[in-house]
Tab-separated table of C-alpha atoms in Angstrom:
chain	number	residue	atom	x	y	z
A	1	MET	CA	2.461	-22.671	5.058
A	2	THR	CA	2.087	-19.612	7.173
A	3	ALA	CA	4.301	-16.624	6.391
A	4	LYS	CA	4.684	-15.754	10.399
A	5	THR	CA	5.372	-19.121	12.171
A	6	ASP	CA	6.083	-21.732	9.258
A	7	HIS	CA	9.703	-21.857	8.065
A	8	ALA	CA	11.302	-23.229	4.792
A	9	PRO	CA	11.476	-26.760	5.455
A	10	VAL	CA	15.001	-26.766	3.500
A	11	ARG	CA	17.593	-24.038	2.470
A	12	MET	CA	17.441	-22.892	-0.927
A	13	THR	CA	20.856	-23.029	-2.766
A	14	SER	CA	20.222	-22.142	-6.346
A	15	THR	CA	18.379	-19.470	-8.266
A	16	GLN	CA	15.850	-22.156	-9.575
A	17	ALA	CA	14.954	-23.178	-5.879
A	18	TRP	CA	14.482	-19.955	-5.267
A	19	VAL	CA	12.345	-19.433	-7.956
A	20	SER	CA	10.112	-22.773	-7.367
A	21	TYR	CA	9.911	-22.430	-3.641
A	22	LEU	CA	8.368	-18.653	-4.008
A	23	SER	CA	6.115	-19.972	-7.030
A	24	LYS	CA	4.916	-23.102	-5.474
A	25	VAL	CA	4.664	-22.880	-2.009
A	26	GLU	CA	5.155	-19.046	-1.108
A	27	LEU	CA	2.837	-17.272	-3.631
A	28	PRO	CA	1.250	-19.649	-5.596
A	29	VAL	CA	-1.946	-17.262	-5.761
A	30	LEU	CA	-0.186	-14.430	-6.749
A	31	ALA	CA	1.782	-16.106	-9.304
A	32	ASN	CA	-1.508	-17.617	-10.770
A	33	THR	CA	-3.346	-14.381	-10.748
A	34	LEU	CA	-0.843	-12.028	-12.118
A	35	ARG	CA	-0.248	-14.797	-14.810
A	36	ARG	CA	-4.266	-14.760	-15.733
A	37	ILE	CA	-4.320	-10.891	-15.708
A	38	ASN	CA	-1.461	-10.789	-18.171
A	39	GLU	CA	-2.611	-13.467	-20.192
A	40	LEU	CA	-5.975	-11.410	-20.647
A	41	THR	CA	-4.645	-7.922	-21.219
A	42	ASP	CA	-2.061	-9.233	-23.809
A	43	SER	CA	-4.457	-10.550	-26.104
A	44	ARG	CA	-6.597	-8.406	-28.281
A	45	ASN	CA	-9.789	-10.823	-28.172
A	46	SER	CA	-10.200	-9.931	-24.312
A	47	THR	CA	-13.046	-8.190	-23.031
A	48	VAL	CA	-14.144	-5.781	-20.427
A	49	ASN	CA	-16.108	-8.799	-18.956
A	50	GLU	CA	-12.936	-11.121	-18.824
A	51	LEU	CA	-10.656	-8.393	-17.291
A	52	ALA	CA	-13.214	-7.540	-14.693
A	53	SER	CA	-14.040	-11.412	-13.494
A	54	VAL	CA	-10.678	-11.953	-12.459
A	55	ILE	CA	-10.414	-8.714	-10.653
A	56	LEU	CA	-14.376	-9.453	-8.896
A	57	ASN	CA	-13.273	-12.527	-7.502
A	58	ASP	CA	-11.362	-11.192	-4.965
A	59	ALA	CA	-13.376	-8.696	-2.616
A	60	GLN	CA	-10.425	-6.978	-1.460
A	61	LEU	CA	-9.146	-6.611	-5.176
A	62	THR	CA	-12.231	-5.117	-6.458
A	63	SER	CA	-12.165	-2.871	-3.444
A	64	GLN	CA	-8.527	-1.480	-3.993
A	65	VAL	CA	-9.054	-1.322	-7.944
A	66	LEU	CA	-12.540	1.249	-7.451
A	67	ARG	CA	-10.691	2.955	-4.924
A	68	LEU	CA	-7.856	3.820	-7.162
A	69	SER	CA	-10.070	4.238	-10.134
A	70	ASN	CA	-11.300	7.068	-8.090
A	71	THR	CA	-7.940	9.133	-7.713
A	72	VAL	CA	-6.518	11.716	-9.354
A	73	PHE	CA	-3.585	9.536	-10.806
A	74	TYR	CA	-5.835	7.602	-12.968
A	75	ASN	CA	-8.959	9.696	-13.287
A	76	GLN	CA	-8.129	12.851	-13.933
A	77	THR	CA	-11.731	13.907	-14.600
A	78	ARG	CA	-12.960	12.552	-11.518
A	79	THR	CA	-15.702	11.072	-12.914
A	80	GLN	CA	-17.398	8.787	-9.829
A	81	VAL	CA	-16.412	5.110	-10.950
A	82	SER	CA	-18.741	2.678	-8.828
A	83	THR	CA	-18.132	-0.631	-11.158
A	84	VAL	CA	-15.330	-2.092	-12.173
A	85	SER	CA	-16.502	-2.554	-15.566
A	86	ARG	CA	-17.123	1.290	-16.017
A	87	ALA	CA	-13.731	1.920	-14.488
A	88	ILE	CA	-12.254	-0.230	-17.515
A	89	THR	CA	-14.962	1.647	-19.883
A	90	LEU	CA	-13.909	4.984	-18.509
A	91	ILE	CA	-10.131	4.809	-17.458
A	92	GLY	CA	-9.083	1.984	-20.128
A	93	PHE	CA	-7.835	-1.408	-19.923
A	94	ASP	CA	-4.511	-0.762	-19.434
A	95	ALA	CA	-4.827	1.228	-16.380
A	96	VAL	CA	-7.151	-1.013	-14.578
A	97	LYS	CA	-4.648	-3.757	-15.514
A	98	SER	CA	-1.982	-1.533	-13.417
A	99	MET	CA	-4.399	-0.846	-10.951
A	100	ALA	CA	-4.913	-4.600	-10.145
A	101	ILE	CA	-1.095	-5.947	-10.821
A	102	SER	CA	-0.448	-2.910	-7.715
A	103	SER	CA	-3.175	-4.068	-5.458
A	104	LEU	CA	-2.300	-7.711	-5.529
A	105	ILE	CA	1.494	-6.860	-5.202
A	106	VAL	CA	0.602	-5.002	-1.858
A	107	ASP	CA	-2.061	-7.208	-0.664
A	108	ALA	CA	-0.446	-10.306	-1.435
A	109	LEU	CA	3.145	-9.635	0.151
A	110	LEU	CA	1.929	-7.650	2.976
A	111	LYS	CA	-0.388	-9.879	4.173
A	112	ARG	CA	2.456	-12.363	5.060
A	113	ASN	CA	4.978	-9.952	6.631
A	114	ASP	CA	5.866	-6.332	7.555
A	115	ARG	CA	9.284	-6.166	8.212
A	116	PRO	CA	11.137	-3.444	7.527
A	117	HIS	CA	13.052	-4.348	4.336
A	118	LEU	CA	9.956	-5.181	2.885
A	119	LEU	CA	8.476	-1.950	3.675
A	120	ARG	CA	11.741	-0.351	2.121
A	121	CYS	CA	11.159	-2.169	-1.133
A	122	LEU	CA	7.666	-1.523	-1.612
A	123	ALA	CA	8.383	2.107	-0.892
A	124	ARG	CA	11.133	2.276	-3.604
A	125	ALA	CA	8.979	0.324	-6.152
A	126	ILE	CA	5.977	2.476	-5.731
A	127	HIS	CA	8.422	5.737	-5.995
A	128	ALA	CA	9.868	4.165	-8.917
A	129	ALA	CA	7.104	3.158	-10.389
A	130	VAL	CA	5.009	6.426	-10.034
A	131	GLN	CA	8.519	8.244	-11.515
A	132	ALA	CA	8.516	6.010	-14.744
A	133	ARG	CA	4.849	6.880	-15.472
A	134	CYS	CA	5.306	10.471	-15.298
A	135	LEU	CA	8.212	10.988	-17.101
A	136	MET	CA	7.428	8.885	-19.747
A	137	PRO	CA	6.760	11.326	-22.760
A	138	LYS	CA	2.949	11.160	-23.462
A	139	ARG	CA	2.845	8.477	-26.014
A	140	ASN	CA	-0.234	6.312	-25.277
A	141	GLU	CA	-2.085	4.639	-22.462
A	142	THR	CA	-0.236	1.073	-22.944
A	143	ALA	CA	2.852	2.665	-22.724
A	144	LEU	CA	2.557	4.669	-19.884
A	145	GLU	CA	1.243	1.579	-17.739
A	146	GLU	CA	4.249	-0.514	-19.028
A	147	VAL	CA	6.631	1.785	-17.747
A	148	PHE	CA	4.846	1.600	-14.496
A	149	ILE	CA	4.293	-1.692	-14.189
A	150	GLY	CA	7.878	-2.519	-15.005
A	151	ALA	CA	9.124	-0.469	-12.119
A	152	LEU	CA	6.655	-2.167	-10.097
A	153	LEU	CA	8.106	-5.327	-10.710
A	154	MET	CA	11.935	-4.694	-11.632
A	155	ASN	CA	12.587	-5.980	-8.209
A	156	ILE	CA	9.898	-8.655	-7.778
A	157	GLY	CA	12.455	-11.124	-6.587
A	158	GLU	CA	13.496	-8.900	-3.823
A	159	LEU	CA	10.211	-8.131	-2.897
A	160	ALA	CA	9.048	-12.014	-2.627
A	161	PHE	CA	12.254	-12.729	-0.667
A	162	TRP	CA	11.532	-10.354	2.117
A	163	SER	CA	7.492	-11.155	2.567
A	164	CYS	CA	8.474	-14.425	3.425
A	165	GLU	CA	9.151	-15.869	7.120
A	166	THR	CA	12.317	-18.080	6.545
A	167	ASP	CA	15.889	-19.059	8.276
A	168	GLN	CA	17.416	-17.249	5.416
A	169	ALA	CA	15.728	-14.052	5.810
A	170	ASN	CA	16.591	-13.789	9.213
A	171	GLU	CA	20.327	-14.559	8.393
A	172	LEU	CA	20.118	-12.031	5.412
A	173	GLU	CA	19.348	-9.441	7.681
A	174	GLN	CA	21.831	-10.007	9.758
A	175	HIS	CA	24.354	-9.770	7.336
A	176	LEU	CA	23.014	-6.125	6.051
A	177	ARG	CA	22.638	-4.781	9.704
A	178	LEU	CA	26.641	-5.771	9.815
A	179	GLU	CA	26.723	-3.419	6.789
A	180	GLU	CA	28.143	-6.258	4.453
A	181	PRO	CA	27.808	-5.330	0.556
A	182	PRO	CA	24.297	-6.248	-0.188
A	183	VAL	CA	25.053	-8.596	-3.385
A	184	GLN	CA	28.047	-10.182	-1.673
A	185	ALA	CA	26.025	-10.786	1.472
A	186	GLN	CA	22.912	-12.149	-1.264
A	187	LYS	CA	25.229	-14.663	-2.410
A	188	ALA	CA	26.859	-16.148	1.072
A	189	VAL	CA	23.359	-16.729	2.262
A	190	LEU	CA	20.859	-17.339	-0.323
A	191	HIS	CA	23.421	-18.603	-2.823
A	192	THR	CA	22.332	-16.278	-5.553
A	193	THR	CA	21.181	-12.591	-5.675
A	194	PHE	CA	17.771	-11.028	-6.095
A	195	THR	CA	18.409	-9.905	-9.378
A	196	GLU	CA	18.578	-13.772	-10.511
A	197	ILE	CA	15.745	-14.647	-8.584
A	198	THR	CA	13.491	-11.593	-10.363
A	199	ARG	CA	14.677	-12.774	-13.679
A	200	GLY	CA	13.435	-16.447	-12.899
A	201	LEU	CA	9.972	-15.258	-11.335
A	202	VAL	CA	9.609	-12.966	-14.625
A	203	GLU	CA	9.976	-15.907	-16.792
A	204	ALA	CA	7.941	-18.536	-14.152
A	205	TRP	CA	5.187	-16.200	-13.881
A	206	SER	CA	4.872	-14.960	-17.495
A	207	LEU	CA	4.984	-11.247	-16.895
A	208	GLY	CA	5.604	-10.323	-20.446
A	209	PRO	CA	8.078	-9.379	-22.716
A	210	PHE	CA	8.747	-5.675	-22.251
A	211	ILE	CA	9.511	-6.531	-18.062
A	212	LYS	CA	11.722	-8.995	-18.965
A	213	ASP	CA	13.675	-7.015	-21.242
A	214	VAL	CA	13.782	-4.348	-18.013
A	215	VAL	CA	15.572	-7.128	-16.336
A	216	ALA	CA	17.652	-8.672	-18.803
A	217	PRO	CA	21.472	-8.231	-18.346
A	218	GLY	CA	23.064	-6.037	-20.558
A	219	GLN	CA	21.786	-2.977	-22.265
A	220	ALA	CA	17.934	-1.633	-22.917
A	221	ASN	CA	16.444	-2.613	-25.803
A	222	SER	CA	14.282	0.383	-25.924
A	223	PRO	CA	14.204	3.949	-24.289
A	224	ALA	CA	11.601	2.951	-22.279
A	225	ALA	CA	13.204	0.237	-20.733
A	226	SER	CA	15.923	2.340	-19.943
A	227	LEU	CA	13.554	5.083	-18.158
A	228	VAL	CA	12.399	2.164	-16.035
A	229	ARG	CA	15.768	1.275	-15.355
A	230	HIS	CA	16.899	4.818	-14.321
A	231	SER	CA	13.619	5.441	-12.389
A	232	VAL	CA	14.465	2.624	-10.343
A	233	GLU	CA	17.907	3.419	-9.839
A	234	MET	CA	16.883	7.361	-9.214
A	235	ALA	CA	13.989	6.061	-6.325
A	236	ARG	CA	16.736	4.317	-4.277
A	237	VAL	CA	19.554	7.065	-4.501
A	238	SER	CA	16.791	9.858	-4.206
A	239	GLU	CA	16.494	8.421	-0.314
A	240	GLN	CA	19.546	10.265	0.399
A	241	GLY	CA	18.603	13.199	-1.065
A	242	TRP	CA	18.168	15.408	-4.782
A	243	ARG	CA	21.749	16.110	-4.827
A	244	GLY	CA	24.873	14.454	-5.747
A	245	ASP	CA	27.303	13.075	-8.320
A	246	GLU	CA	25.076	9.609	-8.298
A	247	MET	CA	21.732	11.572	-8.652
A	248	ASP	CA	23.367	13.766	-11.195
A	249	GLY	CA	24.850	10.769	-13.569
A	250	LEU	CA	21.241	9.778	-13.252
A	251	LEU	CA	19.883	12.897	-14.362
A	252	ASP	CA	22.060	12.904	-17.128
A	253	GLN	CA	20.755	9.216	-18.139
A	254	LEU	CA	17.077	10.186	-17.636
A	255	SER	CA	17.821	13.081	-19.706
A	256	GLU	CA	18.638	10.714	-22.731
A	257	ASP	CA	15.971	8.428	-22.204
A	258	ILE	CA	13.049	11.178	-22.200
A	259	GLY	CA	14.700	13.971	-24.165
A	260	GLN	CA	14.389	17.107	-21.449
A	261	SER	CA	17.474	18.844	-19.733
A	262	PRO	CA	18.531	17.585	-16.330
A	263	ALA	CA	17.143	20.640	-14.385
A	264	VAL	CA	13.940	20.152	-15.607
A	265	ILE	CA	13.761	16.613	-14.930
A	266	ARG	CA	14.984	17.461	-11.159
A	267	ASP	CA	12.052	19.785	-10.716
A	268	GLN	CA	9.826	17.115	-12.279
A	269	ILE	CA	11.032	14.376	-10.000
A	270	LYS	CA	10.185	16.257	-6.613
A	271	VAL	CA	6.775	16.613	-8.042
A	272	ASN	CA	6.474	12.872	-8.865
A	273	ALA	CA	7.746	11.868	-5.681
A	274	THR	CA	4.595	13.683	-4.102
A	275	GLU	CA	2.562	12.116	-5.963
A	276	ALA	CA	3.998	8.919	-5.469
A	277	ALA	CA	3.176	9.353	-1.283
A	278	ARG	CA	-0.295	9.695	-2.440
A	279	VAL	CA	-0.484	6.580	-4.785
A	280	ALA	CA	0.974	4.506	-1.554
A	281	VAL	CA	-1.909	6.043	0.524
A	282	SER	CA	-4.622	4.985	-1.798
A	283	LEU	CA	-3.109	1.672	-2.375
A	284	GLY	CA	-3.743	1.343	1.599
A	285	ILE	CA	-0.402	2.030	2.759
A	286	PRO	CA	0.181	4.700	4.208
A	287	GLN	CA	2.881	4.063	6.408
A	288	VAL	CA	5.200	3.565	3.260
A	289	THR	CA	5.522	7.478	2.702
A	290	ALA	CA	7.378	7.895	5.645
A	291	LEU	CA	10.277	5.641	3.975
A	292	MET	CA	9.751	7.967	0.670
A	293	PRO	CA	12.082	11.131	-0.263
A	294	GLY	CA	10.702	14.228	1.875
A	295	ASN	CA	9.340	12.200	4.846
A	296	GLU	CA	12.425	11.191	6.263
A	297	GLN	CA	13.201	10.940	10.297
A	298	ALA	CA	12.212	14.131	11.319
A	299	GLY	CA	14.862	15.688	13.219
A	300	ASN	CA	16.537	13.705	16.185
A	301	SER	CA	13.372	12.485	17.388
A	302	GLY	CA	13.302	9.044	15.954
A	303	SER	CA	9.920	9.409	14.706
A	304	THR	CA	9.048	9.620	10.945
A	305	GLN	CA	6.596	12.207	9.478
A	306	ALA	CA	2.736	11.487	8.725
A	307	PRO	CA	1.929	10.915	5.155
A	308	GLN	CA	0.032	14.124	3.715
A	309	MET	CA	-3.329	14.168	3.676
A	310	ASP	CA	-5.260	14.280	0.410
A	311	ALA	CA	-7.348	18.003	1.139
A	312	GLU	CA	-9.094	18.166	-2.096
A	313	LEU	CA	-10.334	14.328	-1.151
A	314	GLN	CA	-11.043	15.026	2.046
A	315	LEU	CA	-13.418	18.100	1.051
A	316	GLU	CA	-15.080	15.984	-1.997
A	317	ILE	CA	-16.021	13.465	1.204
A	318	LEU	CA	-17.189	15.987	3.528
A	319	ARG	CA	-19.368	17.753	1.121
A	320	ASP	CA	-21.001	13.918	0.027
A	321	LEU	CA	-21.826	13.585	3.529
A	322	THR	CA	-23.403	16.858	3.925
A	323	GLN	CA	-25.228	16.084	0.983
A	324	SER	CA	-26.284	12.458	2.678
A	325	LEU	CA	-27.214	14.089	5.960
A	326	ALA	CA	-29.392	16.829	4.026
A	327	GLU	CA	-31.233	14.175	1.695
A	328	LYS	CA	-32.251	11.247	4.341
A	329	PRO	CA	-29.836	10.740	7.320
A	330	ASP	CA	-28.718	7.092	6.473
A	331	ILE	CA	-26.302	6.124	9.397
A	332	ASN	CA	-24.963	2.733	7.165
A	333	GLU	CA	-24.397	5.318	4.361
A	334	VAL	CA	-22.888	7.852	6.331
A	335	CYS	CA	-20.539	5.154	8.323
A	336	LEU	CA	-19.194	4.143	5.110
A	337	LEU	CA	-18.247	7.530	3.911
A	338	VAL	CA	-16.747	8.764	7.156
A	339	ILE	CA	-14.456	5.407	6.808
A	340	GLU	CA	-13.731	6.053	3.452
A	341	GLY	CA	-12.425	9.452	4.704
A	342	ILE	CA	-10.313	8.314	7.277
A	343	HIS	CA	-8.944	5.746	5.274
A	344	ARG	CA	-7.854	7.717	1.702
A	345	ALA	CA	-7.953	11.319	2.711
A	346	ILE	CA	-6.415	10.937	6.330
A	347	GLY	CA	-4.480	8.594	5.365
A	348	MET	CA	-4.928	5.880	8.096
A	349	GLN	CA	-4.548	2.217	6.884
A	350	ARG	CA	-6.579	0.667	9.025
A	351	VAL	CA	-10.062	1.937	10.290
A	352	ALA	CA	-12.968	0.250	12.606
A	353	LEU	CA	-16.358	1.222	13.514
A	354	LEU	CA	-17.188	-0.325	16.750
A	355	MET	CA	-20.932	-0.135	17.780
A	356	GLY	CA	-22.428	-1.682	21.017
A	357	ASP	CA	-23.588	-5.535	21.242
A	358	ARG	CA	-26.481	-6.911	22.155
A	359	SER	CA	-25.245	-6.761	26.003
A	360	GLY	CA	-24.725	-3.457	25.712
A	361	ASN	CA	-21.773	-3.892	27.921
A	362	ASP	CA	-19.040	-3.895	24.753
A	363	LEU	CA	-18.254	-2.434	21.676
A	364	VAL	CA	-17.889	-4.599	18.374
A	365	PRO	CA	-16.739	-4.080	14.848
A	366	ARG	CA	-19.731	-2.955	12.966
A	367	LYS	CA	-17.529	-1.985	9.851
A	368	LEU	CA	-13.974	-2.431	8.799
A	369	SER	CA	-11.525	-1.228	6.175
A	370	GLY	CA	-7.930	-1.546	5.492
A	371	ARG	CA	-5.252	-4.470	5.525
A	372	GLY	CA	-4.632	-6.484	8.657
A	373	THR	CA	-8.419	-6.207	9.928
A	374	GLU	CA	-9.711	-9.742	9.271
A	375	ALA	CA	-9.269	-10.815	12.550
A	376	TRP	CA	-10.768	-7.956	14.430
A	377	ARG	CA	-14.413	-9.156	13.266
A	378	GLU	CA	-14.229	-11.987	15.395
A	379	HIS	CA	-11.863	-10.934	18.514
A	380	PHE	CA	-11.790	-7.316	18.938
A	381	THR	CA	-13.960	-5.959	21.754
A	382	LEU	CA	-14.058	-3.035	23.720
A	383	PRO	CA	-15.687	-2.879	27.152
A	384	ARG	CA	-17.704	0.218	26.944
A	385	ASP	CA	-16.228	0.800	30.914
A	386	GLY	CA	-12.603	0.837	29.558
A	387	ALA	CA	-11.812	-2.416	31.264
A	388	GLY	CA	-9.423	-4.846	30.074
A	389	ALA	CA	-6.160	-5.001	27.536
A	390	LEU	CA	-7.928	-2.526	25.154
A	391	GLY	CA	-9.644	-0.608	27.293
A	392	ALA	CA	-7.476	2.566	26.984
A	393	LEU	CA	-8.517	2.841	23.618
A	394	VAL	CA	-11.930	4.209	24.972
A	395	PRO	CA	-11.725	8.085	25.119
A	396	GLU	CA	-12.820	9.913	28.300
A	397	GLY	CA	-13.700	12.842	26.276
A	398	GLY	CA	-14.243	13.617	22.316
A	399	CYS	CA	-11.547	12.445	19.336
A	400	CYS	CA	-8.197	12.382	20.475
A	401	ILE	CA	-4.769	10.515	19.161
A	402	TYR	CA	-4.467	7.693	21.623
A	403	GLN	CA	-0.763	6.932	22.917
A	404	PRO	CA	-0.187	3.565	23.914
A	405	ASP	CA	1.970	2.628	26.661
A	406	ALA	CA	5.412	2.024	27.108
A	407	ASN	CA	4.949	-1.812	28.307
A	408	ALA	CA	1.904	-2.790	26.478
A	409	ARG	CA	1.907	-6.465	25.618
A	410	ALA	CA	0.744	-7.570	22.080
A	411	ILE	CA	-2.531	-9.340	22.084
A	412	GLU	CA	-2.893	-12.676	20.228
A	413	TYR	CA	-4.778	-12.216	17.412
A	414	ASP	CA	-3.001	-8.566	16.129
A	415	ARG	CA	0.403	-7.479	16.956
A	416	TRP	CA	-0.259	-3.558	16.415
A	417	LEU	CA	-3.456	-3.370	18.065
A	418	GLY	CA	-3.132	-0.630	21.584
A	419	ARG	CA	1.055	-0.579	20.618
A	420	VAL	CA	1.210	1.623	18.254
A	421	PRO	CA	-0.585	5.655	18.211
A	422	ALA	CA	-4.051	5.701	16.953
A	423	LEU	CA	-7.100	7.923	15.979
A	424	VAL	CA	-9.967	6.942	18.371
A	425	GLY	CA	-13.416	9.117	18.063
A	426	PRO	CA	-16.637	8.174	20.352
A	427	LEU	CA	-20.401	8.272	19.281
A	428	ARG	CA	-22.653	9.022	21.756
A	429	ALA	CA	-26.300	9.217	21.976
A	430	GLY	CA	-28.191	10.636	25.200
A	431	GLY	CA	-24.273	11.198	26.591
A	432	ARG	CA	-24.144	7.622	26.571
A	433	LEU	CA	-21.476	5.687	24.481
A	434	VAL	CA	-22.792	3.826	22.030
A	435	GLY	CA	-19.708	3.647	19.346
A	436	LEU	CA	-16.379	4.786	18.357
A	437	PHE	CA	-14.281	5.082	15.483
A	438	TYR	CA	-10.769	3.622	15.721
A	439	ALA	CA	-8.108	4.079	12.944
A	440	ASP	CA	-4.020	3.305	13.002
A	441	ASN	CA	-1.185	2.572	10.712
A	442	ALA	CA	0.079	-1.344	11.697
A	443	ALA	CA	3.908	-0.778	11.289
A	444	GLY	CA	4.239	2.817	10.484
A	445	ASP	CA	6.547	4.285	12.765
A	446	TYR	CA	4.665	7.950	13.459
A	447	THR	CA	2.264	9.366	15.370
A	448	PRO	CA	-0.802	10.874	13.337
A	449	SER	CA	-0.146	14.765	13.122
A	450	GLU	CA	-2.264	17.381	14.827
A	451	GLN	CA	-3.777	18.188	11.028
A	452	GLN	CA	-4.824	13.999	10.879
A	453	LEU	CA	-6.739	14.435	14.475
A	454	ALA	CA	-8.586	17.830	13.213
A	455	ALA	CA	-9.615	15.972	9.657
A	456	PHE	CA	-10.521	12.702	11.550
A	457	GLY	CA	-12.800	14.989	14.097
A	458	HIS	CA	-14.865	16.763	10.992
A	459	PHE	CA	-15.819	13.212	9.709
A	460	ILE	CA	-16.715	11.811	13.263
A	461	GLN	CA	-18.819	15.361	13.562
A	462	ASN	CA	-20.903	14.028	10.847
A	463	ALA	CA	-21.580	10.372	11.945
A	464	GLN	CA	-22.731	12.012	15.163
A	465	LEU	CA	-25.115	14.635	13.698
A	466	CYS	CA	-26.689	11.440	11.957
A	467	LEU	CA	-27.001	9.873	15.170
A	468	THR	CA	-28.560	13.344	16.635
A	469	LEU	CA	-31.001	13.833	13.637
A	470	MET	CA	-32.115	10.419	13.674
A	471	ALA	CA	-32.703	10.244	17.378
A	472	ALA	CA	-34.392	13.151	17.219
A	473	LYS	CA	-37.742	11.689	14.777
């Protein structure tokens, strides 16, 4: 069953029906992989190789874990990590588990759908997870990652539900559009609630005793579980601002959880929110940062702000590029570094390098990065002369921000390509167009900033320089 076209064969009318449907029909691979990872990391007999093996079975998951392993959030020493085994040894078993679960959740859900409700839920989940981990009094690695994953998965029922293209999902959207109270709407359409579905999935997917405590009814059994609950609620409330009676009440509760004053916590959570945006970018979903506190709708323009760039990582990759060019220009190595910079440091979700095909008439993908680019390898073709449905993506001059025509139609294999703002940068040899870098943010509702364009241009210059040096030999 595909997420985009098929519908649930029958209407679900109970919690158990939803749990069974989500586990067996819609998300069996996610359920089984999460279960396997939890079994490994819950066992004292687990080895580095066992966890590495589970991760290495999935190329996308491997790539994501390595990307996260080289971020300051997980790797404060900034020691370069290039293998999963090295990541587990250097950063820790539980931290790599945390990265793997985060990446699995994002990949499995967004691969199926990108409806606004799912993006909003993901933004809240990542924000809450970062808040819980950063607010947790420093004890040990296991405790830090436990609260991170607890917050990330506390609303897994809602996340799983919105990732599915069912009639009931469309109906619930209509109810919520009419501003019906959420729980009332859930009961009317689903015959249960997201909270009950979450509890069922936590049990069915064997997500562990800590998460079970977090989602259980009644009082939390530990300060850590209480911290997770309050972090999740605070992430929701913070979308309306950092002040107000509801936020003040939550700060008082967080104060009891961690033993800090509400004033200190208020300052800290603002810093943590910025960190959460960086983590979202590292997970490959910069579009959700526009839904986090601090990135709200910009004025009355109706467009959201571009995510913040990682200036430190940008400089680091540019240094690597300079060193690579100085030692031995290698176009493959340089282009991979350029794509990494565009993807991670600039914060673009999908990146492609297109180069001339054998005919010399078209540009076709040579290297791809990011979620949603799988179909590009077979179908994404740009006539060098700028003809065709996507011809406007071919720039007349240098690097620029592509602005779609208001009447641009969706192409069959990708609903966003050519219909959303993007960064494009040409590669030329002897004055002739030989390649092109393309980067967009799919469902992200914003135009890349001038700062992003400038950084994009810096990276493209390095690829152009490499071509020039090779041609001079």
